Coordinates of C-alpha atoms and ligand atoms in Angstrom, one line a residue:
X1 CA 85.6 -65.6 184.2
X2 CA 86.6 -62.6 186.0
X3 CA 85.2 -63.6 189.4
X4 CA 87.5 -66.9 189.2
X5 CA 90.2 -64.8 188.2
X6 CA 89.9 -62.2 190.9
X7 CA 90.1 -62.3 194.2
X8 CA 86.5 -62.0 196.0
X9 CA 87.9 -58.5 197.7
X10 CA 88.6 -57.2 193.9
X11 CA 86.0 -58.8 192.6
X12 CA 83.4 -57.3 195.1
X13 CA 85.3 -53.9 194.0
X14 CA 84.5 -53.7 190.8
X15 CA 81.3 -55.5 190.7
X16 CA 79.4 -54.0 193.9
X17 CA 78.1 -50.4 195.0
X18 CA 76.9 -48.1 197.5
X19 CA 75.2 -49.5 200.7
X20 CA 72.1 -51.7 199.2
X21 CA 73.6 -51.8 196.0
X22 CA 69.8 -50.8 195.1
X23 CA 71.5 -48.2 192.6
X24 CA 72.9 -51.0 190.7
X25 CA 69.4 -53.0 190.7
X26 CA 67.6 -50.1 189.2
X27 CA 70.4 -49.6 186.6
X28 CA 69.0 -52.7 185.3
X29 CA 65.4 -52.7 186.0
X30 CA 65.2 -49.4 184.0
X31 CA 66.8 -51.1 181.3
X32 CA 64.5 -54.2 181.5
X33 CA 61.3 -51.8 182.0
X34 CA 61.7 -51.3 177.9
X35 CA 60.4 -53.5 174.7
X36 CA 61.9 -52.9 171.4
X37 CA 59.6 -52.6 168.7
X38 CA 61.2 -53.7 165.4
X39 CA 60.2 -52.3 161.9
X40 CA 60.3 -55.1 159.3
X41 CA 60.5 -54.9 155.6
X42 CA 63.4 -52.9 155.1
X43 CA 66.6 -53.5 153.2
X44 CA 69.1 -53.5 156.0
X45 CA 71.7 -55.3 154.1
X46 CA 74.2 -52.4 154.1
X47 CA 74.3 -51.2 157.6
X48 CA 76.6 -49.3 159.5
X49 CA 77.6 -48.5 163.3
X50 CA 79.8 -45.5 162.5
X51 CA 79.2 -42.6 165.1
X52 CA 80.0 -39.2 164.9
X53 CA 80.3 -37.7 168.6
X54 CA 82.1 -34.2 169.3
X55 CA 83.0 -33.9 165.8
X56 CA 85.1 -37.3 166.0
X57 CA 83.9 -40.6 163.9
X58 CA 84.2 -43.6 165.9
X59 CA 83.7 -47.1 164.4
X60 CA 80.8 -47.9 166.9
X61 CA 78.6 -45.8 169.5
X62 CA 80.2 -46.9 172.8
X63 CA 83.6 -46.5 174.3
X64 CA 85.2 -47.3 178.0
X65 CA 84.5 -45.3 180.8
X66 CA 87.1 -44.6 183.6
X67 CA 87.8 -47.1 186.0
X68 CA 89.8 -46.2 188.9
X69 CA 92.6 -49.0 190.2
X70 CA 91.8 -51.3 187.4
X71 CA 95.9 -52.0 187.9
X72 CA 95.0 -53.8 190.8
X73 CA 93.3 -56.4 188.9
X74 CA 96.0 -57.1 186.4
X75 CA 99.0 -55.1 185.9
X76 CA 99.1 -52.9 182.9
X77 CA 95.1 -52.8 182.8
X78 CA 94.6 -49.3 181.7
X79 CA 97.2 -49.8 178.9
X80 CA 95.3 -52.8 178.1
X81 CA 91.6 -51.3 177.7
X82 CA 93.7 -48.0 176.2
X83 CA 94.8 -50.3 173.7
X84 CA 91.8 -52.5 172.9
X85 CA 89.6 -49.5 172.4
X86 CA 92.2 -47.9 170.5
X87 CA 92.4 -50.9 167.6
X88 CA 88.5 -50.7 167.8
X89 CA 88.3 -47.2 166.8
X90 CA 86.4 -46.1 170.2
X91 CA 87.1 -43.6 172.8
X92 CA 88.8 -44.6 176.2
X93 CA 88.6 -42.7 179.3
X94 CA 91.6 -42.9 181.2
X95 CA 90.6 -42.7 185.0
X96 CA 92.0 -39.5 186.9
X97 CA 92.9 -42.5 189.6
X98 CA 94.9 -44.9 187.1
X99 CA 97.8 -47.1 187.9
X100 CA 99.4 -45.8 184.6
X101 CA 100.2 -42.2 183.9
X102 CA 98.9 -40.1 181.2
X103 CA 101.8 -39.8 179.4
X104 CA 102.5 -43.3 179.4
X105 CA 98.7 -43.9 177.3
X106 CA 99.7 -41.6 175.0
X107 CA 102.9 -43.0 174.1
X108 CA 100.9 -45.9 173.8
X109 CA 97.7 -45.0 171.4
X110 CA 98.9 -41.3 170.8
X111 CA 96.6 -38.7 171.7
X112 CA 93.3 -40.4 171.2
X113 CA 92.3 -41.0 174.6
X114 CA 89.9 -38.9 176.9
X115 CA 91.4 -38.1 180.3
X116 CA 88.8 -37.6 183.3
X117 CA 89.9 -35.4 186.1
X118 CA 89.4 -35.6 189.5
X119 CA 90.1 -32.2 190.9
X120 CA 92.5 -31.9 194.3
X121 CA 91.6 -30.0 197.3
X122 CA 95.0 -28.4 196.5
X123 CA 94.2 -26.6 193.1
X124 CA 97.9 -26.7 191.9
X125 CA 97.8 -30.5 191.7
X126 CA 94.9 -30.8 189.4
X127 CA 95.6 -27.3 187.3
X128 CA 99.3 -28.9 187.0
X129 CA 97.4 -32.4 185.9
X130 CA 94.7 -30.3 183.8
X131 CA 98.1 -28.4 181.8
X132 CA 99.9 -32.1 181.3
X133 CA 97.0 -33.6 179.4
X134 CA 97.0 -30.5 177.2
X135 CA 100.8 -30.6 176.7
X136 CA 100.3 -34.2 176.1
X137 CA 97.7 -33.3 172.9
X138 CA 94.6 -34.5 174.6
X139 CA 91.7 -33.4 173.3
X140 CA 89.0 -34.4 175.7
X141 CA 88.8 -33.7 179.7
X142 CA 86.4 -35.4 181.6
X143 CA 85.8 -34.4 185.3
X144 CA 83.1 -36.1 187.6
X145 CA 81.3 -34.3 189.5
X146 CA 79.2 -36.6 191.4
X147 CA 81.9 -36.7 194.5
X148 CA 80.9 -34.0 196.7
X149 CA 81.6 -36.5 199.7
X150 CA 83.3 -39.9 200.0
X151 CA 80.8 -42.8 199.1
X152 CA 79.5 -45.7 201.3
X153 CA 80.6 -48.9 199.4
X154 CA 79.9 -51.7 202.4
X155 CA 81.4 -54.3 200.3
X156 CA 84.6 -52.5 200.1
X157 CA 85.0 -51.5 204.4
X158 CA 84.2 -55.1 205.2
X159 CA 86.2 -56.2 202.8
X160 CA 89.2 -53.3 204.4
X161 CA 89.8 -52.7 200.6
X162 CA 90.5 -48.8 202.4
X163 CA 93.2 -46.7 202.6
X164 CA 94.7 -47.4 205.0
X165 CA 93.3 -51.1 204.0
X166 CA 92.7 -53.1 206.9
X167 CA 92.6 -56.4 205.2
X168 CA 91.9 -59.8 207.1
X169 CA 93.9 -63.0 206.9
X170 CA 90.6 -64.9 205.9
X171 CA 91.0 -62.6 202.7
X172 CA 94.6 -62.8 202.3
X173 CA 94.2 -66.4 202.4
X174 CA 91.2 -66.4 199.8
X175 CA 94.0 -64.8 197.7
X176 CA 95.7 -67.7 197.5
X177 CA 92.5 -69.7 195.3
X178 CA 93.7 -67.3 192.8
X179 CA 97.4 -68.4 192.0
X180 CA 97.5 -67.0 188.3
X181 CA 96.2 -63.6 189.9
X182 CA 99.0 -63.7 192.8
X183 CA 101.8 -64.6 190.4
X184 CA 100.8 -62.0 187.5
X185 CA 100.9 -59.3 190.8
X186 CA 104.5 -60.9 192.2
X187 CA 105.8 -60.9 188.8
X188 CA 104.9 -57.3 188.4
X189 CA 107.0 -56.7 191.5
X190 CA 105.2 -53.8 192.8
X191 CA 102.1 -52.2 194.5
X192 CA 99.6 -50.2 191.7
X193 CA 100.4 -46.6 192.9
X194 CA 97.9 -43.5 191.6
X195 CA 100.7 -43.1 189.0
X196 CA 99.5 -39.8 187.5
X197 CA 99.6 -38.4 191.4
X198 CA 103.0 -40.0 192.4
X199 CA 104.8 -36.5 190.9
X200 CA 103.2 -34.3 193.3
X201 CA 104.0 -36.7 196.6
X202 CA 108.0 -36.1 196.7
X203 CA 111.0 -38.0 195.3
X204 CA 110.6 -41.7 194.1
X205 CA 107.4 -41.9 196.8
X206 CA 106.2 -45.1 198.1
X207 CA 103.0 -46.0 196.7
X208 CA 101.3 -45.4 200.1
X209 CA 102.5 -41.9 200.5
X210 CA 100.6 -41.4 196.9
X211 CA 97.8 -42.5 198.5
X212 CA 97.9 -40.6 201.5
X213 CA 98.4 -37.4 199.0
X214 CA 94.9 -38.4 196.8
X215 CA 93.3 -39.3 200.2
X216 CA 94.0 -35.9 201.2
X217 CA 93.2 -34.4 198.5
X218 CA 89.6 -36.5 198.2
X219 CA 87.3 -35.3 197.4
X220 CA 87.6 -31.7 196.8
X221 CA 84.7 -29.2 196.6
X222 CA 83.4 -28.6 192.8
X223 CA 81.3 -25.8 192.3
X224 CA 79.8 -24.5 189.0
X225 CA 82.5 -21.4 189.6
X226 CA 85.0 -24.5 189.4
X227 CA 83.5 -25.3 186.0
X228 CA 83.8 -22.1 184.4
X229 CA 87.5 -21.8 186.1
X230 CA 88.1 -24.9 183.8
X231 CA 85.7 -23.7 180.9
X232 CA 88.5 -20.6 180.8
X233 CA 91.7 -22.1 181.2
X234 CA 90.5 -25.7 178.9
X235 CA 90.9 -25.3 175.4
X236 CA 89.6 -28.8 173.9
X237 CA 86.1 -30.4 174.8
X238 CA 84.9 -30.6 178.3
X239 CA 82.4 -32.9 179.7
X240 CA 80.8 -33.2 183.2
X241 CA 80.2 -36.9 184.0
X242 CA 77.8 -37.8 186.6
X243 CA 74.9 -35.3 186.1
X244 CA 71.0 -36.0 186.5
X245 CA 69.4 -33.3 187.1
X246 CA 67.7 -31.9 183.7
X247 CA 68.5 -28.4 185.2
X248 CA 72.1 -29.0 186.2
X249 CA 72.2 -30.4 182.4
X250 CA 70.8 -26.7 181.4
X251 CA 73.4 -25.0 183.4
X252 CA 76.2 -27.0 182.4
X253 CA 75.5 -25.9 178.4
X254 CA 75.5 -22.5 179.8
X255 CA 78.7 -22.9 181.4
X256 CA 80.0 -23.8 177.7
X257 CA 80.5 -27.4 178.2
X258 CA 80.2 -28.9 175.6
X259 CA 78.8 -32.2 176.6
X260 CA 77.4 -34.8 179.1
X261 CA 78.2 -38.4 180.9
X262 CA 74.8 -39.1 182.1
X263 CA 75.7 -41.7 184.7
X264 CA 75.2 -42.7 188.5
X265 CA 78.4 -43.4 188.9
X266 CA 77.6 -47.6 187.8
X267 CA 75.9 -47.3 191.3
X268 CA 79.0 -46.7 193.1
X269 CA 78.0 -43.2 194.7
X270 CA 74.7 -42.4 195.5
X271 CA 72.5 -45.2 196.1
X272 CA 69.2 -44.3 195.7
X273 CA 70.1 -42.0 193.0
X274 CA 67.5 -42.0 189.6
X275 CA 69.3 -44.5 187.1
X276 CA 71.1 -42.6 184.5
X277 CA 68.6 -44.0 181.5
X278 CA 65.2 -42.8 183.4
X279 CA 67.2 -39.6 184.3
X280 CA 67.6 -39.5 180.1
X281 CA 64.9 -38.3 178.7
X282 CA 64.1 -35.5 180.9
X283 CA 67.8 -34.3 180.3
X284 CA 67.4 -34.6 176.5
X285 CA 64.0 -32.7 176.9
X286 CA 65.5 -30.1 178.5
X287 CA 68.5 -29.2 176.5
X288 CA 67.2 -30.3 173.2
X289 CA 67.7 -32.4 169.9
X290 CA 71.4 -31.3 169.6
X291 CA 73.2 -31.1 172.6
X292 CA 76.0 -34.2 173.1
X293 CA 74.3 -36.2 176.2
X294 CA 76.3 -39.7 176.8
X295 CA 75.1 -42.2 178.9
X296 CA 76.4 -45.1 181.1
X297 CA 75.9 -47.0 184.3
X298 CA 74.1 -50.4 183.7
X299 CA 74.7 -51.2 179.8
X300 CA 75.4 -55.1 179.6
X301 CA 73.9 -55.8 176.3
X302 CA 73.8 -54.3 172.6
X303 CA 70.5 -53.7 173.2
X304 CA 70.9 -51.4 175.9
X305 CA 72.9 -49.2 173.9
X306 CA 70.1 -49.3 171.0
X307 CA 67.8 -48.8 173.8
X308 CA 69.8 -45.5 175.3
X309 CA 70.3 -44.3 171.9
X310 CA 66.5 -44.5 171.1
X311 CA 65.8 -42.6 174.6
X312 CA 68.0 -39.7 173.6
X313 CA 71.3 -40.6 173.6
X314 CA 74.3 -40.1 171.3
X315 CA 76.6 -42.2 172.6
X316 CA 77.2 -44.7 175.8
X317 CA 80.2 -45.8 177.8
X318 CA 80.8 -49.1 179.4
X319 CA 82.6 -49.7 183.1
X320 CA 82.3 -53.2 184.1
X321 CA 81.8 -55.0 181.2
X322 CA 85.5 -54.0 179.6
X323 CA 86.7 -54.1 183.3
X324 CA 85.5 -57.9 183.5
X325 CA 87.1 -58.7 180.3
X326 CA 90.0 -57.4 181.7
X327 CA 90.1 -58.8 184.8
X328 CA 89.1 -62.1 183.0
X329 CA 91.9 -62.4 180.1
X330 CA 93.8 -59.3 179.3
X331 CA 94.1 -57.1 176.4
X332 CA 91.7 -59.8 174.4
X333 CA 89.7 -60.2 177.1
X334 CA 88.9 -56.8 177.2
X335 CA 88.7 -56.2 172.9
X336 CA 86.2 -59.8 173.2
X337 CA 84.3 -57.5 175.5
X338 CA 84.3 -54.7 173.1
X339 CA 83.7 -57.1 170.2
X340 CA 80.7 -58.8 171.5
X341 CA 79.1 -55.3 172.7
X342 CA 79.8 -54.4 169.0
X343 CA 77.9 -57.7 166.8
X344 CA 75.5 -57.3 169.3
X345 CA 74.4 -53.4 169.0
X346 CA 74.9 -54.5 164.8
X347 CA 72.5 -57.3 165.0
X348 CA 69.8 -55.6 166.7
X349 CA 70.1 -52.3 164.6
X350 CA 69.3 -54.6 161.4
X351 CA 66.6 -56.5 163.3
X352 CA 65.1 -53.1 164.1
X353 CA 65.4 -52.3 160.2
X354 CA 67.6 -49.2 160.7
X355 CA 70.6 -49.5 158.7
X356 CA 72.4 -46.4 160.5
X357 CA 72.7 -45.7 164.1
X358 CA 70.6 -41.7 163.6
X359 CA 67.4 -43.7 163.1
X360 CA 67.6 -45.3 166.5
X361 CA 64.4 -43.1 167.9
X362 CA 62.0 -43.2 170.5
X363 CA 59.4 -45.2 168.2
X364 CA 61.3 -48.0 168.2
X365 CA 60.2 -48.2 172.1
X366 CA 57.0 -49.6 173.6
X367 CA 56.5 -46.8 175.9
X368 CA 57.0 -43.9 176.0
X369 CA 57.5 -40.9 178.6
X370 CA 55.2 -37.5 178.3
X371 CA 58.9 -35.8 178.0
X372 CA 59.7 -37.3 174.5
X373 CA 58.9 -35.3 171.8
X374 CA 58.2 -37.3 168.9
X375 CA 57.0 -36.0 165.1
X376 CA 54.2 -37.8 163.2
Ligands
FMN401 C1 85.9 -50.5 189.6 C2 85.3 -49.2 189.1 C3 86.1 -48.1 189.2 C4 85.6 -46.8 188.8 N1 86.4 -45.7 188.8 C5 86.0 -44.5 188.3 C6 86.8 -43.4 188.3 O1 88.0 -43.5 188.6 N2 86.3 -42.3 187.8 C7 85.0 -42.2 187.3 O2 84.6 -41.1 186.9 N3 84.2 -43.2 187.4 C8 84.6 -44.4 187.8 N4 83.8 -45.5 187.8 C9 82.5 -45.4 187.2 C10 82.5 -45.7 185.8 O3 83.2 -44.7 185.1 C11 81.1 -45.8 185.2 O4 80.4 -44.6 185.4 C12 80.3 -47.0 185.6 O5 81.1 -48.1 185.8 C13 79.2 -47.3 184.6 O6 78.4 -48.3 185.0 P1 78.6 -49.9 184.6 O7 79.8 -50.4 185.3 O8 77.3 -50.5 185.0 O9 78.8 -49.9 183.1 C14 84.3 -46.8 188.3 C15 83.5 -47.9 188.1 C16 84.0 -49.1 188.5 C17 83.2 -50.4 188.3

């Protein structure tokens, strides 16, 4: 549904990757590489989904992760998945590169959203963005770390989805097979601008003078001296997303962080990057049986979140599925996303005969990796 609603340019934005999009293949071959091996015999009449993570209960184990631009592909998007995930009692991550502002999401679902941060070659911007999501009573900061240079996405420069974009008249045309998409984005009456930027680029800016000031600012160097920088002056949980290295995992619980987004980025940055399930159980290995690892970049299916939660997980995030529903229908689109995601990781709990999510373990897998340390 999404790919008739979009145009192919935004449409190949959200769905396609770095230069092979190999990345995106192995997200899913990992996934496919595992059997489930159900325990029968059990009462799993009473069952329940509820998950604890970071000292919050949330009705399911899965939330949204941040999805840059998503205003592009209907206007109001982010409010949209803020909402949806809100009414479903799971965590949203409101991009760093949204088309709505911070502020504006928490008038909207109060403080119960994550923000993730993309720090700004000029420190003030992102110290100044870092002190609004406090004052705005968020409790979780998210900043990605797997930016240290601009990305190759081959779908996006041929499309000229750049900045500046250098788009053809063969795709403006294409546009025009998408007339609920063109009228939704002329209704709207203007251009998606990098709203929680827009501040720092002058009075009343035009949406490309935003851009020119996050282009600018793109991507700025992160070192772990960043990380304790932020470990000092942030006061609620922070979380690295985008690491895969089981040593980089180590270091980042010595930093005091206080958890991990396991992820490759949904394929996006590296391309021939480990995919963020294999890169799992080494990471869990390596910091042990209690340290918050999440997980995301490939989950399509309930089953992959049963499967990521057996391999060490305690808790996964979704980008293009919510995205699609989105893109496809709206606010319902995107809670029929969450909602299917949701009967689905049920259904598959009970036919694994675990009637809570903390007995998802690595026996319920056919294989195993040396790493995994299971008791008799
Ligand atoms: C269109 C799109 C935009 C994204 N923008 C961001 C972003 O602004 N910040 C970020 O940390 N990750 C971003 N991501 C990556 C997602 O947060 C997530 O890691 C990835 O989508 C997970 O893989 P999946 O799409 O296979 O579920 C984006 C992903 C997509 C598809």
């Amino acid at each position: 549904m999404a790919q008739r609603a979009l145009p192919k340019m935004l449409f190949d934005y959200v769905e396609g990757g770095a230069e092979d999009e190999r990345g995106i293949r192995c997200n899913r071959e990992a996934f496919d590489r595992w059997a489930l091996v159900p325990r029968y015999l059990r009462d799993v009449t009473e069952r329940s989904i509820v998950t604890s993570l970071l000292g919050t209960e949330y009705a399911a184990p899965f939330g949204i992760s941040p999805t840059g631009f998503a205003g592009l592909l209907r206007p109001g998007a982010d409010k949209m998945l803020a909402r949806a995930a809100s009414l479903a009692k799971l965590p949203f991550i409101l991009s760093g590169v949204s088309n709505s502002t911070l502020e504006e999401i928490g008038e909207l679902v109060g403080a119960t959203f994550w923000y993730q941060l993309y720090p700004s070659r000029d420190r003030s911007i992102s110290d100044d963005i870092v002190q609004r999501a406090a004052a705005a009573g968020i409790e979780h900061l998210v900043v990605t770390i797997d930016l240290p240079v601009t990305s190759n996405r081959e779908r996006d420069i041929r499309n000229g989805l750049n900045f500046p974009p250098k788009i053809k008249a063969s795709a403006y045309l294409e546009t025009l097979r998408h007339p609920a998409w063109c009228l939704r984005y002329i209704a709207s009456g203007q251009y998606p601008v990098f709203a929680d930027w827009a501040k720092y680029a002058g009075e009343s800016p035009a949406p490309a003078k935003v851009a020119q000031l996050v282009k600018d600012n793109s991507p700025a160097a992160m070192t772990w001296g960043h990380v304790q920088r932020l470990r000092d002056t942030w006061t609620g949980k922070l979380i690295l997303k985008g690491i895969l290295h089981a040593e980089d995992a180590v270091l980042a619980r010595q930093y005091g962080v206080d958890g991990l987004i396991v992820s490759n980025h949904g394929g996006r940055q590296l391309d021939r990057t480990i995919a963020s399930i294999d890169a799992l159980p080494n990471m869990r290995h390596a910091v042990g049986p209690d340290y918050p690892l999440m997980v995301d970049s490939g989950v399509r299916r309930g089953s992959d979140i049963a499967i990521a939660l057996c391999l060490g997980a305690d808790f996964v995030f979704i980008g293009r599925a919510t995205l699609f529903g989105v893109a496809a229908a709206g606010q319902p689109g995107a809670a029929q996303a969450i909602s299917i995601l949701r009967s689905e990781f049920d259904r598959v709990l009970g036919q694994l005969g675990a009637s809570k999510v903390s007995m998802l373990d690595p026996t319920f897998l056919s294989a195993m990796p040396q790493t995994l340390q299971i008791q008799p």
